[in-house]
PDB file of C-alpha atoms and ligand atoms in Angstrom:
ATOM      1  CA  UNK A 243     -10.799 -20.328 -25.879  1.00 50.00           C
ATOM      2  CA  UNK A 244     -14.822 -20.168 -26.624  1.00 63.00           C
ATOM      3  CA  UNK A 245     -15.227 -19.164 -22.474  1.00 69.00           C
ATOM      4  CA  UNK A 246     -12.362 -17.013 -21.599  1.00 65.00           C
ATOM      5  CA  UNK A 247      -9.353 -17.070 -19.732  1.00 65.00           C
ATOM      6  CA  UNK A 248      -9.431 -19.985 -16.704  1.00 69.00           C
ATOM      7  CA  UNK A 249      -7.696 -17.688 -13.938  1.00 78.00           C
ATOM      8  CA  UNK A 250      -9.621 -14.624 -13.112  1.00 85.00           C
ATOM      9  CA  UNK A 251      -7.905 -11.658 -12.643  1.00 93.00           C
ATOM     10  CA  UNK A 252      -4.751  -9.803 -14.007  1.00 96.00           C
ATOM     11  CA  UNK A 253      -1.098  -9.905 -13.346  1.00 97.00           C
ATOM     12  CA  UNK A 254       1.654  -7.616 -12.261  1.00 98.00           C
ATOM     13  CA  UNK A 255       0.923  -4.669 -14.599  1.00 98.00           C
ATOM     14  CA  UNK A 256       3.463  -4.657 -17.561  1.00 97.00           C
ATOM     15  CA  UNK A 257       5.393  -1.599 -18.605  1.00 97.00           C
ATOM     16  CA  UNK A 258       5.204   2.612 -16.977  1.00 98.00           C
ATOM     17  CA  UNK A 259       2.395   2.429 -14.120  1.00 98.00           C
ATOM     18  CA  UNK A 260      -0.821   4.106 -14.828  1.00 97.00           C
ATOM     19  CA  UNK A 261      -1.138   7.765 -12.921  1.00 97.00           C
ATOM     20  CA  UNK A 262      -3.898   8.299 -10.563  1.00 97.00           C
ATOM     21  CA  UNK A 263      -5.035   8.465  -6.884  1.00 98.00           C
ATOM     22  CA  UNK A 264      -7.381   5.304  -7.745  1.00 98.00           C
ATOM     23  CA  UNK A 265      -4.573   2.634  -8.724  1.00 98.00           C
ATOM     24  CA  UNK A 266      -3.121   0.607  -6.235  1.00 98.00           C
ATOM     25  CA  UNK A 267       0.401  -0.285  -5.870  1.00 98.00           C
ATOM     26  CA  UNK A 268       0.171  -3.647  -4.010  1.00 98.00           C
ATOM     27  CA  UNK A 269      -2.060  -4.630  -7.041  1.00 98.00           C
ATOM     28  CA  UNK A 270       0.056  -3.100  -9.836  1.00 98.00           C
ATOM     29  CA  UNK A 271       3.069  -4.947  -8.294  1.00 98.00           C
ATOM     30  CA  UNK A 272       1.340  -8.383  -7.729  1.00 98.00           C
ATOM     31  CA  UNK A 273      -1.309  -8.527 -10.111  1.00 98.00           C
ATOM     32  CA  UNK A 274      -5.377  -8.158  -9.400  1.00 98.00           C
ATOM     33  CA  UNK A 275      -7.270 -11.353  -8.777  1.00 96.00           C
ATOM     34  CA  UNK A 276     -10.178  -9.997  -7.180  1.00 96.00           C
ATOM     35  CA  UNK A 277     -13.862 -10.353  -8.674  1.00 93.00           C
ATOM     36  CA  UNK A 278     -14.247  -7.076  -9.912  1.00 96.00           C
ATOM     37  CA  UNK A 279     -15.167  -6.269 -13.222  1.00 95.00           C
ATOM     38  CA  UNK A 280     -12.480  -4.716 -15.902  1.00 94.00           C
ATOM     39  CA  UNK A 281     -13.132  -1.113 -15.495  1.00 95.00           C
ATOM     40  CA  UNK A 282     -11.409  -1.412 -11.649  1.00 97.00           C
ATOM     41  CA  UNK A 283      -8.779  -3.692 -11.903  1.00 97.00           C
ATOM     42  CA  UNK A 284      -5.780  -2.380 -10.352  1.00 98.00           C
ATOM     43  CA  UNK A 285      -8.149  -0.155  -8.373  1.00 98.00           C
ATOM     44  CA  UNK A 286      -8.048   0.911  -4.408  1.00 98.00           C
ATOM     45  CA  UNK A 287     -11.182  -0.340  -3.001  1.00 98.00           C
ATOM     46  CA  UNK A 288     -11.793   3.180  -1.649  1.00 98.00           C
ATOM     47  CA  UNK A 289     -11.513   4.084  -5.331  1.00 98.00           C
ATOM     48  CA  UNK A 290     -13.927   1.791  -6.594  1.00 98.00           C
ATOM     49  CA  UNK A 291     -16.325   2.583  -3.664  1.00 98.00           C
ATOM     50  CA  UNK A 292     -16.593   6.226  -4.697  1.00 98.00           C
ATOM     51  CA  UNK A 293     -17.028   5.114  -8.055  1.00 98.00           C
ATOM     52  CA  UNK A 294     -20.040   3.168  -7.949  1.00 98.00           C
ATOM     53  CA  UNK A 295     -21.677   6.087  -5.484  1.00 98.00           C
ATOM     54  CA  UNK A 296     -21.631   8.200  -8.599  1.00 97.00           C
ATOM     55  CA  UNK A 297     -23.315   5.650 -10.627  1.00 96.00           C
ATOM     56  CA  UNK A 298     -25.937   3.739  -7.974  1.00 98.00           C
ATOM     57  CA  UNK A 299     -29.311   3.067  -9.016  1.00 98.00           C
ATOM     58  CA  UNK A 300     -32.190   4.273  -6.772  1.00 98.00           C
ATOM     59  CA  UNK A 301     -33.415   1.085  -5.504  1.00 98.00           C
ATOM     60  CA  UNK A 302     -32.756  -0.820  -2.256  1.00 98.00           C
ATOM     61  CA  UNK A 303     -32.794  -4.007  -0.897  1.00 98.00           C
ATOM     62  CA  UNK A 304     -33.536  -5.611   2.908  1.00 98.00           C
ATOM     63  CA  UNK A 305     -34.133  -8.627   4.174  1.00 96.00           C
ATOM     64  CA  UNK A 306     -35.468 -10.025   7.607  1.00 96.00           C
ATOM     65  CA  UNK A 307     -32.388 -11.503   9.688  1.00 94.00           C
ATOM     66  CA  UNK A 308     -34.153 -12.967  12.566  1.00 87.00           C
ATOM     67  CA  UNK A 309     -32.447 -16.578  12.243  1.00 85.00           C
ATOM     68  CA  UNK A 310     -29.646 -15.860  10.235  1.00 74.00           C
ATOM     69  CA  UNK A 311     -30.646 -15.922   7.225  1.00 72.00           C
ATOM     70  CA  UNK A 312     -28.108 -17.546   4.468  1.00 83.00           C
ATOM     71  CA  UNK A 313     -29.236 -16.110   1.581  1.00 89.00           C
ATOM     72  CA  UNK A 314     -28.037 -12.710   2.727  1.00 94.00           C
ATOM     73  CA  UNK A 315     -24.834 -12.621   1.095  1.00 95.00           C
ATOM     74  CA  UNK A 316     -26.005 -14.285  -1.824  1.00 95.00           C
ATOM     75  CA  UNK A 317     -28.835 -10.962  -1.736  1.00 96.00           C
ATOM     76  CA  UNK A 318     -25.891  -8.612  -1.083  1.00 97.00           C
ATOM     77  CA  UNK A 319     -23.909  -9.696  -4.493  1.00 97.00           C
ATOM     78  CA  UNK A 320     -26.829  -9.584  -6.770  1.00 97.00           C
ATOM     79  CA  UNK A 321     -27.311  -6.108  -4.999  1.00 98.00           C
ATOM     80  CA  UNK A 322     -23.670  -5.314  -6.025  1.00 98.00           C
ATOM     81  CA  UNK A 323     -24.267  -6.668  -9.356  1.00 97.00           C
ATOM     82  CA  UNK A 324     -27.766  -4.408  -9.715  1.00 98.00           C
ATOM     83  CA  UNK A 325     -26.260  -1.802  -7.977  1.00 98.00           C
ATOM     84  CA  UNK A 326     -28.168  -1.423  -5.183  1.00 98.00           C
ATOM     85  CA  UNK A 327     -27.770   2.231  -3.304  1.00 98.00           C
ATOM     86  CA  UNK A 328     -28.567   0.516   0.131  1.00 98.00           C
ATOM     87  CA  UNK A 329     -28.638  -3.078   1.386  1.00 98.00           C
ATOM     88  CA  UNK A 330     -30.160  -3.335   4.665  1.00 98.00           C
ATOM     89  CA  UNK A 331     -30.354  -6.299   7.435  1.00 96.00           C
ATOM     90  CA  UNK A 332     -33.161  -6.061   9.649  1.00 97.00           C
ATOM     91  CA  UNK A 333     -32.596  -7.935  13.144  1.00 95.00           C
ATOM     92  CA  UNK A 334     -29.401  -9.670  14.084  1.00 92.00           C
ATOM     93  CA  UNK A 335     -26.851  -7.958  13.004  1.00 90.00           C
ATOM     94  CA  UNK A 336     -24.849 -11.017  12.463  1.00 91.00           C
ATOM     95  CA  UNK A 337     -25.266 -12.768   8.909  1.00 91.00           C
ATOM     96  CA  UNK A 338     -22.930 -15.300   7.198  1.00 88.00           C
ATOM     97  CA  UNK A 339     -20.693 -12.942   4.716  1.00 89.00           C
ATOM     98  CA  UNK A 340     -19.742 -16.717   2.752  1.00 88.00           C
ATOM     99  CA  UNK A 341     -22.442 -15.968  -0.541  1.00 89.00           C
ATOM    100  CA  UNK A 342     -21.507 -12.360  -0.662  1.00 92.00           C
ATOM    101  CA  UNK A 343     -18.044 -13.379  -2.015  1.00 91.00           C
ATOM    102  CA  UNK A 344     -16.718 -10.262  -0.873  1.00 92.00           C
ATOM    103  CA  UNK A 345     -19.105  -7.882  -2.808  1.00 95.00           C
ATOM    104  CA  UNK A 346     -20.158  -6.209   0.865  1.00 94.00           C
ATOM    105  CA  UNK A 347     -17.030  -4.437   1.051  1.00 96.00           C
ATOM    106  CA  UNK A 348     -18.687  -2.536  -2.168  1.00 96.00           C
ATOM    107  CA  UNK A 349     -22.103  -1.974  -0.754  1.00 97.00           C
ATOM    108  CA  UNK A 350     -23.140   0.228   1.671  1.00 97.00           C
ATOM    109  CA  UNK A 351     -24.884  -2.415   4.394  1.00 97.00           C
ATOM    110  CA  UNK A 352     -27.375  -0.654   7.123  1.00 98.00           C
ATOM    111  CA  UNK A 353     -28.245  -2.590  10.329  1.00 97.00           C
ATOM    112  CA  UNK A 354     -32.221  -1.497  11.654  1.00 98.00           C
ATOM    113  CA  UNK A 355     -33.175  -2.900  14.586  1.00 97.00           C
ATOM    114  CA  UNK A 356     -37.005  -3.760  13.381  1.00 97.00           C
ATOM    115  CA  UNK A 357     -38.628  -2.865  10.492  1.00 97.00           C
ATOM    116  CA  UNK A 358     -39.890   0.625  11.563  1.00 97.00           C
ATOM    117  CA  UNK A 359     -36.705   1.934  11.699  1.00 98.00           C
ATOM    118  CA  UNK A 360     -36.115   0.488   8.643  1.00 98.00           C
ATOM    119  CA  UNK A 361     -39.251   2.386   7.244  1.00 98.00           C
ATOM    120  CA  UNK A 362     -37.812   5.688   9.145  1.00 98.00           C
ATOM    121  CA  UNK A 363     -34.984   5.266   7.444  1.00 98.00           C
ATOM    122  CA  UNK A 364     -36.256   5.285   3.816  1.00 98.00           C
ATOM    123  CA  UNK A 365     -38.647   8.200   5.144  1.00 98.00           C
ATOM    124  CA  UNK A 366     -35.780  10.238   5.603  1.00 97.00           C
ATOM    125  CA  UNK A 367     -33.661  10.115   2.013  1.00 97.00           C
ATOM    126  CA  UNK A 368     -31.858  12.436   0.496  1.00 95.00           C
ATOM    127  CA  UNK A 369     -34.232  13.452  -2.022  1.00 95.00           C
ATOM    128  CA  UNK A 370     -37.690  12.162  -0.194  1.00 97.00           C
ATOM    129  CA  UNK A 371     -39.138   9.121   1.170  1.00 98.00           C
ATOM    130  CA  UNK A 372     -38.559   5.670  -0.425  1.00 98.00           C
ATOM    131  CA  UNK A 373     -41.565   3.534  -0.784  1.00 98.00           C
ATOM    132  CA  UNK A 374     -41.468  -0.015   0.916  1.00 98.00           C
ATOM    133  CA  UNK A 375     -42.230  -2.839  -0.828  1.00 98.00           C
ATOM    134  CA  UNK A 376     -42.551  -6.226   0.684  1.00 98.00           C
ATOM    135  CA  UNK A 377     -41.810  -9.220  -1.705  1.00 98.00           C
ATOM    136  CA  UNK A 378     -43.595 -12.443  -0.584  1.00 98.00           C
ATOM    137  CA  UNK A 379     -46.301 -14.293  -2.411  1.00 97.00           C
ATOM    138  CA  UNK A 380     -48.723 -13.828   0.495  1.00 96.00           C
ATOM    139  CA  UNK A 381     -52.694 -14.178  -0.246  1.00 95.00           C
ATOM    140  CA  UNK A 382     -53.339 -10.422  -1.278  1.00 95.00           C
ATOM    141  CA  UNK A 383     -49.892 -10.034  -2.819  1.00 98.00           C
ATOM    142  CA  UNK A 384     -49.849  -7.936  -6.092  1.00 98.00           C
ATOM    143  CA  UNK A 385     -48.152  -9.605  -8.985  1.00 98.00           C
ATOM    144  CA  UNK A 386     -44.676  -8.680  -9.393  1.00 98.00           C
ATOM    145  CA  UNK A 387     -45.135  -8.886 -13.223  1.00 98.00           C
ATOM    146  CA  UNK A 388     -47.981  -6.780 -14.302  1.00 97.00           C
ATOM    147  CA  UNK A 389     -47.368  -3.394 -11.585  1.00 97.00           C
ATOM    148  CA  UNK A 390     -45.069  -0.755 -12.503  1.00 98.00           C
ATOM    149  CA  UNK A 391     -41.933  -1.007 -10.157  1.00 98.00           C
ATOM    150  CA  UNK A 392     -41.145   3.068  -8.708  1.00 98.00           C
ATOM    151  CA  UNK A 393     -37.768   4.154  -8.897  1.00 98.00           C
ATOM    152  CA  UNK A 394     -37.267   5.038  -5.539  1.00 98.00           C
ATOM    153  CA  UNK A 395     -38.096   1.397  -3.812  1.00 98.00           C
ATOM    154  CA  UNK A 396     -36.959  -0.627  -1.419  1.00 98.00           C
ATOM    155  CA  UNK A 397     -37.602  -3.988  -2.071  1.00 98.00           C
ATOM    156  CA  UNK A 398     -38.314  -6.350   1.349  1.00 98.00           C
ATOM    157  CA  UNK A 399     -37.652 -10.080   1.665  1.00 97.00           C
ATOM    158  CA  UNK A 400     -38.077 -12.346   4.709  1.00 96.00           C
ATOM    159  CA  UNK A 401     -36.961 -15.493   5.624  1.00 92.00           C
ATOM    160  CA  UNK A 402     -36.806 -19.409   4.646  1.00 87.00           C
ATOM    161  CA  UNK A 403     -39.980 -20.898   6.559  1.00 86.00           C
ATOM    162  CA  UNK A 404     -41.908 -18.075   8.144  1.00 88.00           C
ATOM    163  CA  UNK A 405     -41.095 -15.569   5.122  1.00 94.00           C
ATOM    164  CA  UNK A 406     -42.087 -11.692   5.524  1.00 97.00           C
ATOM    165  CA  UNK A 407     -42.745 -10.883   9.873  1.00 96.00           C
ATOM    166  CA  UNK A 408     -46.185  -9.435  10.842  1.00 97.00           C
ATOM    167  CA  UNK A 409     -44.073  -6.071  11.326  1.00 96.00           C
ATOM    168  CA  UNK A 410     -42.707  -6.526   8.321  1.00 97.00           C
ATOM    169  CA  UNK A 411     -46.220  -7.338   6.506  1.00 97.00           C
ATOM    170  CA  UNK A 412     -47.980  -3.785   8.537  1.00 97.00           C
ATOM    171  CA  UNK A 413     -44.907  -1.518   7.484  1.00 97.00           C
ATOM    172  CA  UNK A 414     -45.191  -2.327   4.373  1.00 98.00           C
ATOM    173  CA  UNK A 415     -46.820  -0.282   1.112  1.00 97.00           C
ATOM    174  CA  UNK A 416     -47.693  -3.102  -0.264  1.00 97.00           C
ATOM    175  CA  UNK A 417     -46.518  -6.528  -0.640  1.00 98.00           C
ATOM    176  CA  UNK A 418     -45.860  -7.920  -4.499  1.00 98.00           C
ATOM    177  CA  UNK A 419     -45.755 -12.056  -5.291  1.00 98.00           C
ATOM    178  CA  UNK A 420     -43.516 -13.853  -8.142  1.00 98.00           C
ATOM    179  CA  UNK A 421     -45.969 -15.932  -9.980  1.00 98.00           C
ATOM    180  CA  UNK A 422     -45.048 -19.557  -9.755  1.00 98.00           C
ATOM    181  CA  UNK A 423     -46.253 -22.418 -11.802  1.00 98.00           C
ATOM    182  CA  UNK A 424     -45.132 -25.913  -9.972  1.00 98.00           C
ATOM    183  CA  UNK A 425     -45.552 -27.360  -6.848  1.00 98.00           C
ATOM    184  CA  UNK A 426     -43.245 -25.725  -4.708  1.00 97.00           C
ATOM    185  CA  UNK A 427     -44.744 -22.725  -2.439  1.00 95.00           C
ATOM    186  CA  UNK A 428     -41.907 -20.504  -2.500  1.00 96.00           C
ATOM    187  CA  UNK A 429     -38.742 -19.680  -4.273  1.00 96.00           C
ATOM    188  CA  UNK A 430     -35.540 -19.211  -2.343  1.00 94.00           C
ATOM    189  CA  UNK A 431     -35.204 -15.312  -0.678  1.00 95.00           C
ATOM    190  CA  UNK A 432     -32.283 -14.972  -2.636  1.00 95.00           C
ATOM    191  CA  UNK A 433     -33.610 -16.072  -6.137  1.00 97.00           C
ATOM    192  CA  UNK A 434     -37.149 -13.928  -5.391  1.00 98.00           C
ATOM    193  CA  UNK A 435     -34.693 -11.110  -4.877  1.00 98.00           C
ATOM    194  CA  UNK A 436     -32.590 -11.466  -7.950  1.00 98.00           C
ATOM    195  CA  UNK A 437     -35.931 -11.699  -9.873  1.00 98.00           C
ATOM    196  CA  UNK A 438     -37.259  -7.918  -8.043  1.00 98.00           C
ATOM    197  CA  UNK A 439     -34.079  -6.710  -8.878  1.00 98.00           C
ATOM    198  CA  UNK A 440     -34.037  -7.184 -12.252  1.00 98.00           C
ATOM    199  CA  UNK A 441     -37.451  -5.922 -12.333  1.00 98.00           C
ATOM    200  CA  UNK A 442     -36.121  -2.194 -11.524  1.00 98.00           C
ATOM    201  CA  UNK A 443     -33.335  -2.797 -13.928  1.00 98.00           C
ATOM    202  CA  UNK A 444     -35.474  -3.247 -16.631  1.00 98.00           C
ATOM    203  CA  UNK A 445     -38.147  -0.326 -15.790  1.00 98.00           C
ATOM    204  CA  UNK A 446     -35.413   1.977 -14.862  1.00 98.00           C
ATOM    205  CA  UNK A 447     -31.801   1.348 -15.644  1.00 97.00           C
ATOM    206  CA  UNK A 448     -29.764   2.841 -18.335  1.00 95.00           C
ATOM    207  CA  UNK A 449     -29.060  -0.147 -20.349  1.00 94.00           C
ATOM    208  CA  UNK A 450     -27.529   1.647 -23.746  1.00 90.00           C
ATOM    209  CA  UNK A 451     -24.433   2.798 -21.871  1.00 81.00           C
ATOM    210  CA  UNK A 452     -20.927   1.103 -21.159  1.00 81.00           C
ATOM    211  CA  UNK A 453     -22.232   0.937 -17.364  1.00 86.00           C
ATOM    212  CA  UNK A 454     -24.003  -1.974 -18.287  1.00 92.00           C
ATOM    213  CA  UNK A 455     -21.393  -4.982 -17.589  1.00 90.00           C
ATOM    214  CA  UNK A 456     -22.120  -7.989 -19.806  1.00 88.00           C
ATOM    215  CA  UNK A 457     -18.662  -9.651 -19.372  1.00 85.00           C
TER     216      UNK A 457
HETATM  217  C1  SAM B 752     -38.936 -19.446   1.246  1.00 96.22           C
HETATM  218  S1  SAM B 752     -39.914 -18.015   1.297  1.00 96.22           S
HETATM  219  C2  SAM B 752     -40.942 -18.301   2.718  1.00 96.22           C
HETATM  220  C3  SAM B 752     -42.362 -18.076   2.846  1.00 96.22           C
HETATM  221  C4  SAM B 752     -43.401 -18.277   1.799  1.00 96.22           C
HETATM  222  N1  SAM B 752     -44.375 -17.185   1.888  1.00 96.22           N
HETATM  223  C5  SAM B 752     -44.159 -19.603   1.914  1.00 96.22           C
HETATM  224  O1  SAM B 752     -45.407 -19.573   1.925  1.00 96.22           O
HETATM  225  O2  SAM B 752     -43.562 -20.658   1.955  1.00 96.22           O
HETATM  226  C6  SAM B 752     -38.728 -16.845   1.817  1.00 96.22           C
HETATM  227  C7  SAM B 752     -38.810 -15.491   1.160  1.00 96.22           C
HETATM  228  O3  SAM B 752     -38.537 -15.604  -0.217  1.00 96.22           O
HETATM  229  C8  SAM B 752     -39.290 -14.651  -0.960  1.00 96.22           C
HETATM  230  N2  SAM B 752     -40.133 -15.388  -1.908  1.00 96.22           N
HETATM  231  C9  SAM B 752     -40.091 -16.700  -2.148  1.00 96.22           C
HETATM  232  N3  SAM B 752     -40.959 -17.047  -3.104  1.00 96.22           N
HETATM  233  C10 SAM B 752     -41.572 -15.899  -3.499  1.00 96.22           C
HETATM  234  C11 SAM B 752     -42.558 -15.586  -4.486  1.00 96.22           C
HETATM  235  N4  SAM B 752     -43.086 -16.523  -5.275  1.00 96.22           N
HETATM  236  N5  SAM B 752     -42.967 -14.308  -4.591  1.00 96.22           N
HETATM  237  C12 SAM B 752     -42.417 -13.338  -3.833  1.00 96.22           C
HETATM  238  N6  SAM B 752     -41.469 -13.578  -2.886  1.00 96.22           N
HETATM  239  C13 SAM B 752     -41.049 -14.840  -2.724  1.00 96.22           C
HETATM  240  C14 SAM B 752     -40.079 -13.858   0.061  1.00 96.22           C
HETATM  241  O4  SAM B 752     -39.391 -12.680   0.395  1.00 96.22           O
HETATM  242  C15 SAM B 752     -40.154 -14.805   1.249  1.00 96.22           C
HETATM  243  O5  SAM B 752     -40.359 -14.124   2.450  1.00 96.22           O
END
């Protein structure tokens, strides 16, 4: 079976249960089908929350939600998958949860009215300010490719159509393009984040440890 097993997931666990706080007993008794990874199966959510805050990386992600935006969920599981510290929604506080395939129960999701509190927020981490950086191949944009990414970012994206907001644009440090080569003008939000994502992983993350999920 070249591609794995077809079912995802585990079964009813088979012999003595495991010990610990973090192990469920719904899931031991029924089995685990949930999209999590093998290190958590059988795990509480709570539990696997409090894991990951041990382990989050030091980037962020947000994203303009003036018109609801689908690509947020689809954002908020890459930013699961990149481990994300923060995921933040900018406007409406309504988005459609359908691309986030659950993964926002993992992430910790902040609401900001407008972008300046947005940009208040990041002022104010733990450890000192987080720099903004607005992702949107506008004329000026720096390329993406050839800057060194900071590890304490957050990474901004705006919408299909209108893209990044003038507020958005001014809050800004700077704003950063994906070089393109056809005849499209833009990438999908979602895509343009995955892409910025990986950028910090592969500046900053630890990619020699058993963290690193490769499936
Ligand atoms: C579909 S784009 C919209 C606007 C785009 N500026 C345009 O001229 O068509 C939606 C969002 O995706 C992201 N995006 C798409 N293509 C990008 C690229 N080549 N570089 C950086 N960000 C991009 C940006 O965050 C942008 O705001």
């Amino acid at each position: 079976m070249p591609h794995g097993p077809a079912e995802v997931g585990v079964g009813p666990w088979e012999g003595p249960w495991p010990e610990g706080e973090q192990y469920d007993a719904a899931l031991l008794a029924e089995g685990d089908r949930r999209n999590v990874v093998d290190r958590y199966r059988y795990w509480t959510l709570e539990a696997i929350v409090a894991d990951l805050d041990l382990r989050r990386h030091d980037f962020h992600v947000a994203i303009e939600n003036w018109q609801h935006d689908f690509n947020i969920g689809t954002i908020v599981r890459s930013a699961n998958a990149f481990l994300a510290r923060e995921v933040h929604i900018v406007g409406n506080r309504r988005w459609n949860r359908r691309g986030a395939m659950v993964t926002d129960r993992y992430q910790h999701v902040v609401h900001h009215p407008d972008v300046p509190a947005l940009a208040a927020h990041l002022r104010e981490q733990p450890g000192g300010p987080v720099a903004l950086w607005g992702i949107d191949n506008l004329p000026g944009s720096l390329p993406l490719e050839t800057t060194d990414v900071p590890r304490r970012v957050c990474f901004l994206f705006g919408q299909e159509g209108p893209g990044l907001s003038g507020p958005a644009r001014e809050a800004c440090d700077a704003t950063f393009s994906i070089a393109q080569f056809g005849s499209t003008r833009s990438i999908n939000a979602s895509a343009a984040a995955a892409i910025a994502m990986h950028a910090w992983v592969r500046a900053h993350a630890d990619l020699s440890g058993v963290d690193a999920w490769r499936g």
